[in-house]
Amino acid sequence: MAEVGQNVARGGQGGPVSVSGGTSYPGIRPLNPCELEIDLFCKGMRIDPSCALEQDARFITRTRAGLGSGLEIVIPGPLKDVWVNVPVEEDFAQQSCYRLALEDGQYFVMDERQNFHYPIRIPPEPAWYTRLTSRGTPMHKVGVLQGTYLGIYISNSCGFWYYSPPLNCRFCATGLNVGVNEVAVKDIEDVVEVARAAKEESGVTFVHFNSGYQTERDLDVAAPYVKAVKSRVGALVGLQLIPTLDFWKYDRLIDLGADHFSFCYEFHNPEYFAKFLPGKQELVGQQTFFRALEYTAKKLGKGACSGEIIAGVEPLEDTLKAIDYITGIGAFPTVCIFRPTIGADMEQWPSPRYEDMLVVFRHLYEACRKNSIPMDVTPNIEVSLIVQPGDTRYLAPRAWSTRWYGLKMAVARQLARPYFWWKRRPKSIAASDVLSPPQ
Ligand code: SF4
């Protein structure tokens, strides 16, 4: 077994490993951690009866458009450990060649095609998940860890679901889930207590607020949460909200301490955007996403904001164009591999092909390198729902340009440490959390 780990730890450059009693396929090498991450997103994984996930794992929760419905695992590797939220409940996962098994206290992802065994870690459930806030709210109903950051869904009232017929994004299951496993609208005091617990006990450095459509009050609703966490807890704060052309609202949120904005425009091809995101098409518009992303990316600087897209639905060339556009304006691409989540309108859509996704993420690495987008510079932010730009270092070609970019990022990581330490201290904020336009 250790030999398998060594092969994987060398970035998959070693030879195939046969497991006793199984068949080996000469010439086929083990996948490196990022390749395995991509294949797990595409194929999902079955759970072997040997596993003891009830005691070893974080509970599987359905939040965040259903994408967080998988099992969190960590694939160790020499460049970095890779966090993945692996689909395990969907139909396609039941057909997967991957199986999670527990042997002698060690978890392995077994690839039954070649009999490769990949040792992985299962991050344990934090102790604070089962505690109550002082208002009596279970802490896990306020926020959950997604990778190493704290994700808080501000409100369950995504307005798109309340139109007749509904205008929800077709891949989304949020309207079915939030409020069932989570508190519908988050109380500020609850949020502060949970963020504090997550920071002190789980080492969280980043709190991410997310919300569906709030009938054009999206940024206003988020403002008090930003101020409370920045002033009373101290953490990097990110916001993922439906965008606005009232750019002064972004200025106000930055005054309150917002460090990051991400914009889920999902599809670059306007026809796919209109077809699969009817609410965003009718009530917001793709151009609003672009203008808000461009404004905030310029305001906060290179690598601070992100454009979020889904790969595996629109034509591949549109996904590549999206990556070029996002990196070209100095933002970083957060690319989700499409997951046909249970209950979503697109539940019956096929999961993407591994080979196509490999093309996407190799391109993503190159686009980030060409545009000098920082990778893994912020401390301890590992996102399990996407293939992070930093994960794609495992896909980089062996070239001097790769080494040079890696060196620059290593230096940037060291230089950024004191800056992010300073950014994570609680600080008094004079600005009002009631957003008002400039006079
Ligand atoms: S904006 Fe779209 S993806 Fe987000 S919660 Fe609403 S329907 Fe779901």
Coordinates of C-alpha atoms and ligand atoms in Angstrom, one line a residue:
M1 CA 0.0 0.0 0.0
A2 CA 2.8 2.4 0.9
E3 CA 4.2 1.9 -2.6
V4 CA 1.0 3.2 -4.1
G5 CA 1.2 6.3 -1.9
Q6 CA 4.7 6.9 -3.1
N7 CA 3.7 6.6 -6.7
V8 CA 0.9 9.1 -6.2
A9 CA 3.1 11.3 -4.1
R10 CA 5.6 11.6 -7.0
G11 CA 2.8 13.2 -9.1
G12 CA 1.7 9.9 -10.7
Q13 CA 5.0 9.5 -12.5
G14 CA 5.6 6.0 -11.1
G15 CA 4.5 2.8 -12.7
P16 CA 1.2 0.9 -12.2
V17 CA 0.6 -0.9 -9.0
S18 CA -1.1 -4.1 -8.8
V19 CA -3.0 -5.1 -5.7
S20 CA -2.8 -8.7 -4.6
G21 CA -5.5 -10.8 -6.2
G22 CA -6.3 -8.1 -8.8
T23 CA -5.3 -7.3 -12.3
S24 CA -2.8 -4.7 -13.2
Y25 CA -2.7 -2.8 -16.5
P26 CA 1.0 -2.2 -17.5
G27 CA 1.6 1.2 -19.0
I28 CA -1.2 2.9 -17.2
R29 CA 0.1 5.1 -14.4
P30 CA -1.7 6.2 -11.3
L31 CA -3.3 9.6 -11.4
N32 CA -1.7 12.6 -9.7
P33 CA -3.8 14.3 -7.0
C34 CA -5.4 16.9 -9.4
E35 CA -6.2 14.3 -12.0
L36 CA -7.8 12.1 -9.4
E37 CA -9.8 15.1 -8.1
I38 CA -11.1 15.8 -11.6
D39 CA -12.0 12.1 -12.2
L40 CA -13.8 11.9 -8.9
F41 CA -15.8 15.0 -9.7
C42 CA -16.8 13.4 -13.0
K43 CA -17.5 9.9 -11.9
G44 CA -18.3 10.1 -8.2
M45 CA -17.5 7.3 -5.8
R46 CA -19.3 4.4 -4.1
I47 CA -18.9 3.8 -0.4
D48 CA -17.7 0.4 0.8
P49 CA -19.4 -1.2 3.8
S50 CA -16.0 -1.2 5.5
C51 CA -16.2 2.6 5.9
A52 CA -17.1 4.2 9.3
L53 CA -18.1 7.6 8.0
E54 CA -20.7 8.3 10.7
Q55 CA -17.9 8.5 13.2
D56 CA -15.0 9.6 10.9
A57 CA -16.5 12.2 8.5
R58 CA -18.3 15.5 8.4
F59 CA -22.0 14.9 7.9
I60 CA -23.1 15.1 4.3
T61 CA -25.2 18.2 4.0
R62 CA -27.1 19.7 1.1
T63 CA -26.4 23.3 0.9
R64 CA -25.1 25.7 -1.7
A65 CA -27.1 24.8 -4.7
G66 CA -26.7 21.1 -3.8
L67 CA -23.0 21.1 -4.7
G68 CA -22.0 20.5 -1.1
S69 CA -23.9 17.2 -1.0
G70 CA -20.8 15.1 -1.4
L71 CA -18.2 13.6 0.9
E72 CA -15.2 15.8 1.8
I73 CA -11.9 14.0 1.3
V74 CA -8.3 15.2 1.2
I75 CA -5.9 13.7 -1.4
P76 CA -2.3 14.2 -0.1
G77 CA 0.4 15.2 -2.5
P78 CA 3.9 16.6 -2.8
L79 CA 2.9 20.1 -4.1
K80 CA -0.2 20.5 -1.9
D81 CA -3.0 18.4 -0.5
V82 CA -6.1 18.6 -2.6
W83 CA -9.6 18.9 -1.0
V84 CA -12.5 17.4 -2.9
N85 CA -16.2 17.2 -2.2
V86 CA -16.8 13.9 -4.0
P87 CA -20.3 13.1 -5.3
V88 CA -21.5 10.0 -3.5
E89 CA -25.3 10.2 -3.5
E90 CA -26.2 10.9 -7.2
D91 CA -27.1 8.0 -9.5
F92 CA -24.0 8.4 -11.6
A93 CA -21.8 7.9 -8.5
Q94 CA -23.4 4.5 -7.9
Q95 CA -21.9 3.4 -11.3
S96 CA -18.5 4.7 -10.5
C97 CA -15.3 2.7 -10.9
Y98 CA -14.1 4.4 -7.7
R99 CA -14.9 2.9 -4.3
L100 CA -14.0 4.3 -0.9
A101 CA -12.8 1.6 1.5
L102 CA -11.2 1.4 5.0
E103 CA -8.3 -1.0 5.6
D104 CA -6.4 -1.2 8.8
G105 CA -7.5 2.3 9.9
Q106 CA -6.5 3.9 6.5
Y107 CA -9.0 5.1 4.0
F108 CA -8.3 4.4 0.3
V109 CA -10.0 5.4 -2.9
M110 CA -9.9 2.2 -5.0
D111 CA -9.9 2.5 -8.7
E112 CA -11.3 -0.8 -9.7
R113 CA -10.3 -0.5 -13.4
Q114 CA -6.5 -0.8 -12.7
N115 CA -6.6 -1.8 -9.0
F116 CA -4.9 1.4 -7.9
H117 CA -5.3 2.3 -4.3
Y118 CA -5.0 5.9 -3.4
P119 CA -4.6 6.7 0.3
I120 CA -6.7 9.7 1.3
R121 CA -7.7 11.5 4.5
I122 CA -11.3 12.1 5.7
P123 CA -11.5 15.5 7.5
P124 CA -13.3 14.9 10.8
E125 CA -16.4 16.8 11.9
P126 CA -15.4 19.8 14.0
A127 CA -16.6 19.7 17.6
W128 CA -18.5 23.0 17.3
Y129 CA -20.9 21.4 14.7
T130 CA -22.9 19.8 17.5
R131 CA -23.0 22.8 19.8
L132 CA -25.7 25.4 20.1
T133 CA -25.2 29.2 19.8
S134 CA -26.3 31.2 22.8
R135 CA -29.7 31.7 21.1
G136 CA -30.1 27.9 20.9
T137 CA -29.3 27.5 17.2
P138 CA -27.3 24.4 16.2
M139 CA -24.1 25.8 14.9
H140 CA -24.0 23.5 11.8
K141 CA -27.3 25.1 10.8
V142 CA -25.6 28.5 10.6
G143 CA -22.5 27.7 8.7
V144 CA -20.5 24.7 7.5
L145 CA -16.9 24.0 6.5
Q146 CA -16.4 23.6 2.8
G147 CA -12.8 22.5 2.5
T148 CA -11.1 24.7 5.0
Y149 CA -13.3 27.8 4.9
L150 CA -16.6 28.7 6.6
G151 CA -19.5 28.9 4.1
I152 CA -22.6 30.7 5.3
Y153 CA -25.7 30.9 3.2
I154 CA -27.2 34.2 4.3
S155 CA -30.8 33.6 3.3
N156 CA -32.9 30.8 1.7
S157 CA -35.1 33.2 -0.2
C158 CA -33.6 33.0 -3.6
G159 CA -36.2 35.0 -5.4
F160 CA -35.9 33.1 -8.7
W161 CA -37.7 30.1 -7.1
Y162 CA -40.8 32.2 -6.3
Y163 CA -41.7 33.2 -9.8
S164 CA -44.4 31.3 -11.7
P165 CA -43.1 29.4 -13.6
P166 CA -39.9 29.4 -11.5
L167 CA -36.8 31.2 -12.8
N168 CA -34.3 29.1 -10.8
C169 CA -31.0 28.2 -12.4
R170 CA -31.6 24.7 -13.9
F171 CA -28.7 23.0 -12.2
C172 CA -29.6 24.3 -8.8
A173 CA -31.4 22.5 -5.9
T174 CA -31.1 25.3 -3.3
G175 CA -34.8 26.0 -3.3
L176 CA -35.4 22.4 -2.2
N177 CA -32.8 22.3 0.5
V178 CA -32.0 25.5 2.3
G179 CA -34.1 25.9 5.3
V180 CA -34.4 22.2 5.6
N181 CA -30.9 21.5 6.8
E182 CA -30.1 25.1 7.6
V183 CA -31.7 28.1 9.4
A184 CA -33.5 30.1 6.7
V185 CA -32.3 33.6 7.6
K186 CA -29.1 33.8 9.6
D187 CA -29.0 35.9 12.8
I188 CA -26.0 38.2 13.1
E189 CA -25.2 37.0 16.6
D190 CA -25.3 33.4 15.6
V191 CA -23.0 34.1 12.6
V192 CA -20.5 35.9 14.9
E193 CA -20.5 33.0 17.4
V194 CA -20.1 30.4 14.6
A195 CA -17.4 32.3 12.8
R196 CA -15.5 32.7 16.1
A197 CA -15.7 29.0 16.9
A198 CA -14.6 28.1 13.3
K199 CA -11.7 30.5 13.6
E200 CA -10.5 29.4 17.0
E201 CA -11.2 25.6 16.8
S202 CA -10.8 24.9 13.0
G203 CA -8.2 27.5 12.1
V204 CA -10.6 29.1 9.6
T205 CA -9.2 32.2 7.9
F206 CA -11.9 32.9 5.4
V207 CA -15.7 33.4 5.8
H208 CA -17.7 33.2 2.6
F209 CA -21.2 34.6 2.4
N210 CA -23.4 33.4 -0.3
S211 CA -27.0 34.2 -1.2
G212 CA -29.5 33.7 -4.0
Y213 CA -31.5 36.5 -5.6
Q214 CA -32.7 39.0 -3.0
T215 CA -34.7 41.3 -5.4
E216 CA -31.9 43.8 -5.9
R217 CA -31.2 44.2 -2.2
D218 CA -28.5 41.5 -2.3
L219 CA -25.6 43.7 -1.3
D220 CA -27.6 45.6 1.3
V221 CA -28.6 42.4 3.0
A222 CA -25.0 41.2 3.2
A223 CA -23.5 44.4 4.6
P224 CA -24.2 43.9 8.4
Y225 CA -22.7 40.4 8.2
V226 CA -19.5 41.7 6.7
K227 CA -19.1 44.4 9.3
A228 CA -19.9 42.0 12.2
V229 CA -17.3 39.4 11.1
K230 CA -14.6 41.9 10.3
S231 CA -15.0 43.9 13.5
R232 CA -15.9 41.2 16.0
V233 CA -14.2 38.0 14.7
G234 CA -11.5 39.0 12.3
A235 CA -11.2 36.9 9.1
L236 CA -10.9 37.4 5.4
V237 CA -14.5 37.9 4.1
G238 CA -15.8 37.0 0.7
L239 CA -19.2 37.6 -0.9
Q240 CA -21.0 35.7 -3.7
L241 CA -24.1 37.7 -4.5
I242 CA -26.3 38.5 -7.5
P243 CA -24.5 41.5 -9.0
T244 CA -25.6 45.1 -9.4
L245 CA -24.6 48.0 -11.6
D246 CA -24.8 50.3 -8.5
F247 CA -21.0 50.0 -8.2
W248 CA -21.0 52.4 -5.2
K249 CA -22.4 49.5 -3.2
Y250 CA -19.2 47.5 -3.8
D251 CA -17.2 50.5 -2.6
R252 CA -19.3 50.6 0.6
L253 CA -18.8 46.9 1.2
I254 CA -15.0 47.3 0.7
D255 CA -15.2 50.1 3.3
L256 CA -16.8 47.6 5.6
G257 CA -13.9 45.2 5.0
A258 CA -15.0 42.9 2.2
D259 CA -11.9 41.2 0.8
H260 CA -13.3 39.2 -2.1
F261 CA -16.2 39.1 -4.5
S262 CA -17.1 36.2 -6.7
F263 CA -19.6 36.2 -9.6
C264 CA -21.4 33.1 -10.6
Y265 CA -22.2 33.7 -14.2
E266 CA -21.9 30.0 -14.9
F267 CA -22.0 30.0 -18.7
H268 CA -20.0 32.2 -21.1
N269 CA -22.1 31.3 -24.1
P270 CA -25.0 33.8 -24.1
E271 CA -27.4 31.1 -25.4
Y272 CA -26.6 28.7 -22.6
F273 CA -26.7 31.6 -20.1
A274 CA -30.3 32.4 -21.3
K275 CA -31.5 28.8 -21.5
F276 CA -30.2 27.5 -18.2
L277 CA -30.3 30.6 -16.0
P278 CA -33.7 32.1 -16.8
G279 CA -33.7 34.3 -13.6
K280 CA -30.2 35.7 -14.2
Q281 CA -31.2 36.3 -17.9
E282 CA -34.5 38.0 -17.3
L283 CA -33.8 40.0 -14.1
V284 CA -30.0 40.6 -14.1
G285 CA -28.3 40.0 -17.5
Q286 CA -25.0 38.5 -18.3
Q287 CA -23.4 41.9 -18.9
T288 CA -24.2 42.9 -15.4
F289 CA -22.0 40.0 -14.1
F290 CA -19.2 41.1 -16.5
R291 CA -19.3 44.8 -15.5
A292 CA -19.5 44.1 -11.8
L293 CA -16.6 41.5 -12.0
E294 CA -14.5 44.0 -14.0
Y295 CA -15.2 46.8 -11.6
T296 CA -14.4 44.9 -8.4
A297 CA -11.4 43.1 -10.0
K298 CA -9.9 46.5 -10.8
K299 CA -10.7 47.9 -7.4
L300 CA -9.4 45.1 -5.3
G301 CA -6.4 44.1 -7.5
K302 CA -5.1 41.0 -9.2
G303 CA -6.4 37.7 -7.9
A304 CA -8.8 39.1 -5.3
C305 CA -12.0 38.5 -7.2
S306 CA -13.3 35.5 -9.2
G307 CA -15.6 34.6 -12.0
E308 CA -17.4 31.3 -11.3
I309 CA -18.4 29.1 -14.2
I310 CA -19.6 25.5 -14.7
A311 CA -17.7 23.2 -17.0
G312 CA -19.3 20.3 -18.7
V313 CA -22.5 21.8 -20.1
E314 CA -21.7 24.5 -22.6
P315 CA -19.3 23.7 -25.5
L316 CA -15.7 23.3 -24.4
E317 CA -14.5 26.2 -26.4
D318 CA -16.8 28.5 -24.5
T319 CA -15.4 27.3 -21.2
L320 CA -11.9 28.1 -22.4
K321 CA -13.0 31.5 -23.6
A322 CA -14.5 32.2 -20.1
I323 CA -11.2 31.2 -18.5
D324 CA -9.3 33.6 -20.9
Y325 CA -11.7 36.4 -20.1
I326 CA -11.6 36.0 -16.4
T327 CA -7.9 35.8 -16.1
G328 CA -7.4 38.5 -18.7
I329 CA -9.1 41.0 -16.4
G330 CA -7.0 40.0 -13.4
A331 CA -9.6 37.7 -11.7
F332 CA -9.2 34.1 -10.9
P333 CA -11.4 31.4 -12.4
T334 CA -13.4 29.2 -10.1
V335 CA -14.5 26.4 -12.3
C336 CA -17.1 23.9 -11.0
I337 CA -17.4 20.6 -12.7
F338 CA -21.1 20.2 -13.5
R339 CA -22.8 17.9 -11.0
P340 CA -26.3 16.6 -11.8
T341 CA -27.6 17.0 -8.3
I342 CA -30.6 15.2 -6.9
G343 CA -33.8 17.1 -7.3
A344 CA -32.4 19.7 -9.8
D345 CA -34.0 20.2 -13.2
M346 CA -30.8 18.9 -14.7
E347 CA -30.6 15.8 -12.5
Q348 CA -30.7 13.5 -15.6
W349 CA -27.9 15.3 -17.4
P350 CA -24.7 13.3 -17.9
S351 CA -21.7 14.1 -15.7
P352 CA -18.9 15.5 -17.8
R353 CA -16.1 13.5 -19.4
Y354 CA -12.8 13.3 -17.6
E355 CA -10.8 13.9 -20.8
D356 CA -12.7 17.1 -21.5
M357 CA -12.2 18.4 -18.0
L358 CA -8.5 17.7 -18.2
V359 CA -8.4 20.0 -21.2
V360 CA -10.2 22.7 -19.2
F361 CA -7.9 22.6 -16.2
R362 CA -4.7 22.4 -18.2
H363 CA -5.9 25.5 -20.0
L364 CA -6.7 27.1 -16.7
Y365 CA -3.2 26.6 -15.4
E366 CA -1.7 28.1 -18.5
A367 CA -4.1 31.1 -18.5
C368 CA -3.3 31.8 -14.8
R369 CA 0.4 31.6 -15.5
K370 CA 0.3 33.8 -18.6
N371 CA -1.7 36.5 -16.7
S372 CA 0.4 36.1 -13.4
I373 CA -2.7 35.3 -11.4
P374 CA -1.7 34.5 -7.8
M375 CA -2.2 30.8 -6.8
D376 CA -2.6 29.6 -3.2
V377 CA -1.2 32.9 -1.9
T378 CA -3.9 33.5 0.7
P379 CA -3.4 31.4 3.9
N380 CA -5.3 28.1 4.4
I381 CA -8.1 28.5 1.9
E382 CA -8.8 25.2 0.3
V383 CA -12.1 25.0 -1.5
S384 CA -13.5 21.5 -1.9
L385 CA -16.4 22.2 -4.4
I386 CA -14.1 23.3 -7.3
V387 CA -10.8 22.4 -8.8
Q388 CA -8.8 25.3 -7.3
P389 CA -6.3 27.1 -9.6
G390 CA -3.6 26.0 -7.2
D391 CA -4.5 22.4 -7.7
T392 CA -3.8 22.7 -11.4
R393 CA -0.1 23.0 -10.6
Y394 CA -0.2 19.2 -10.8
L395 CA -1.2 19.6 -14.5
A396 CA 1.6 22.0 -15.4
P397 CA 3.9 21.1 -18.3
R398 CA 7.6 20.4 -17.4
A399 CA 9.0 23.7 -18.6
W400 CA 11.1 26.6 -17.4
S401 CA 8.0 28.8 -17.5
T402 CA 6.3 26.5 -15.0
R403 CA 9.3 26.7 -12.7
W404 CA 9.6 30.5 -12.9
Y405 CA 5.9 30.9 -12.2
G406 CA 6.1 28.5 -9.3
L407 CA 9.1 30.4 -7.9
K408 CA 7.2 33.7 -8.2
M409 CA 4.2 32.3 -6.3
A410 CA 6.4 30.8 -3.6
V411 CA 7.9 34.3 -3.0
A412 CA 4.5 35.9 -3.1
R413 CA 3.2 33.4 -0.5
Q414 CA 6.0 34.4 1.9
L415 CA 5.6 38.2 1.3
A416 CA 1.9 38.0 1.7
R417 CA 1.9 36.4 5.2
P418 CA 2.2 39.5 7.3
Y419 CA -0.3 41.3 5.1
F420 CA -2.9 38.6 5.6
W421 CA -2.1 38.3 9.3
W422 CA -2.9 42.0 9.6
K423 CA -6.1 41.6 7.4
R424 CA -7.4 38.9 9.8
R425 CA -7.3 40.9 12.9
P426 CA -10.6 42.2 14.3
K427 CA -10.7 46.0 13.7
S428 CA -13.1 48.8 14.4
I429 CA -15.0 49.9 11.4
A430 CA -16.5 53.4 11.3
A431 CA -18.6 52.9 8.1
S432 CA -22.3 52.3 8.5
D433 CA -23.6 48.9 7.5
V434 CA -26.7 50.5 6.0
L435 CA -25.6 51.1 2.4
S436 CA -26.3 54.6 1.2
P437 CA -25.3 56.2 -2.1
P438 CA -22.5 58.7 -2.4
Q439 CA -23.6 62.3 -1.8
Ligands
SF4_1 S1 -29.2 32.3 -8.0 FE1 -29.4 30.3 -9.1 S2 -27.8 29.0 -8.3 FE2 -28.1 30.7 -6.8 S3 -29.6 29.9 -5.3 FE3 -30.8 31.1 -6.9 S4 -31.4 29.5 -8.4 FE4 -29.8 28.6 -7.2

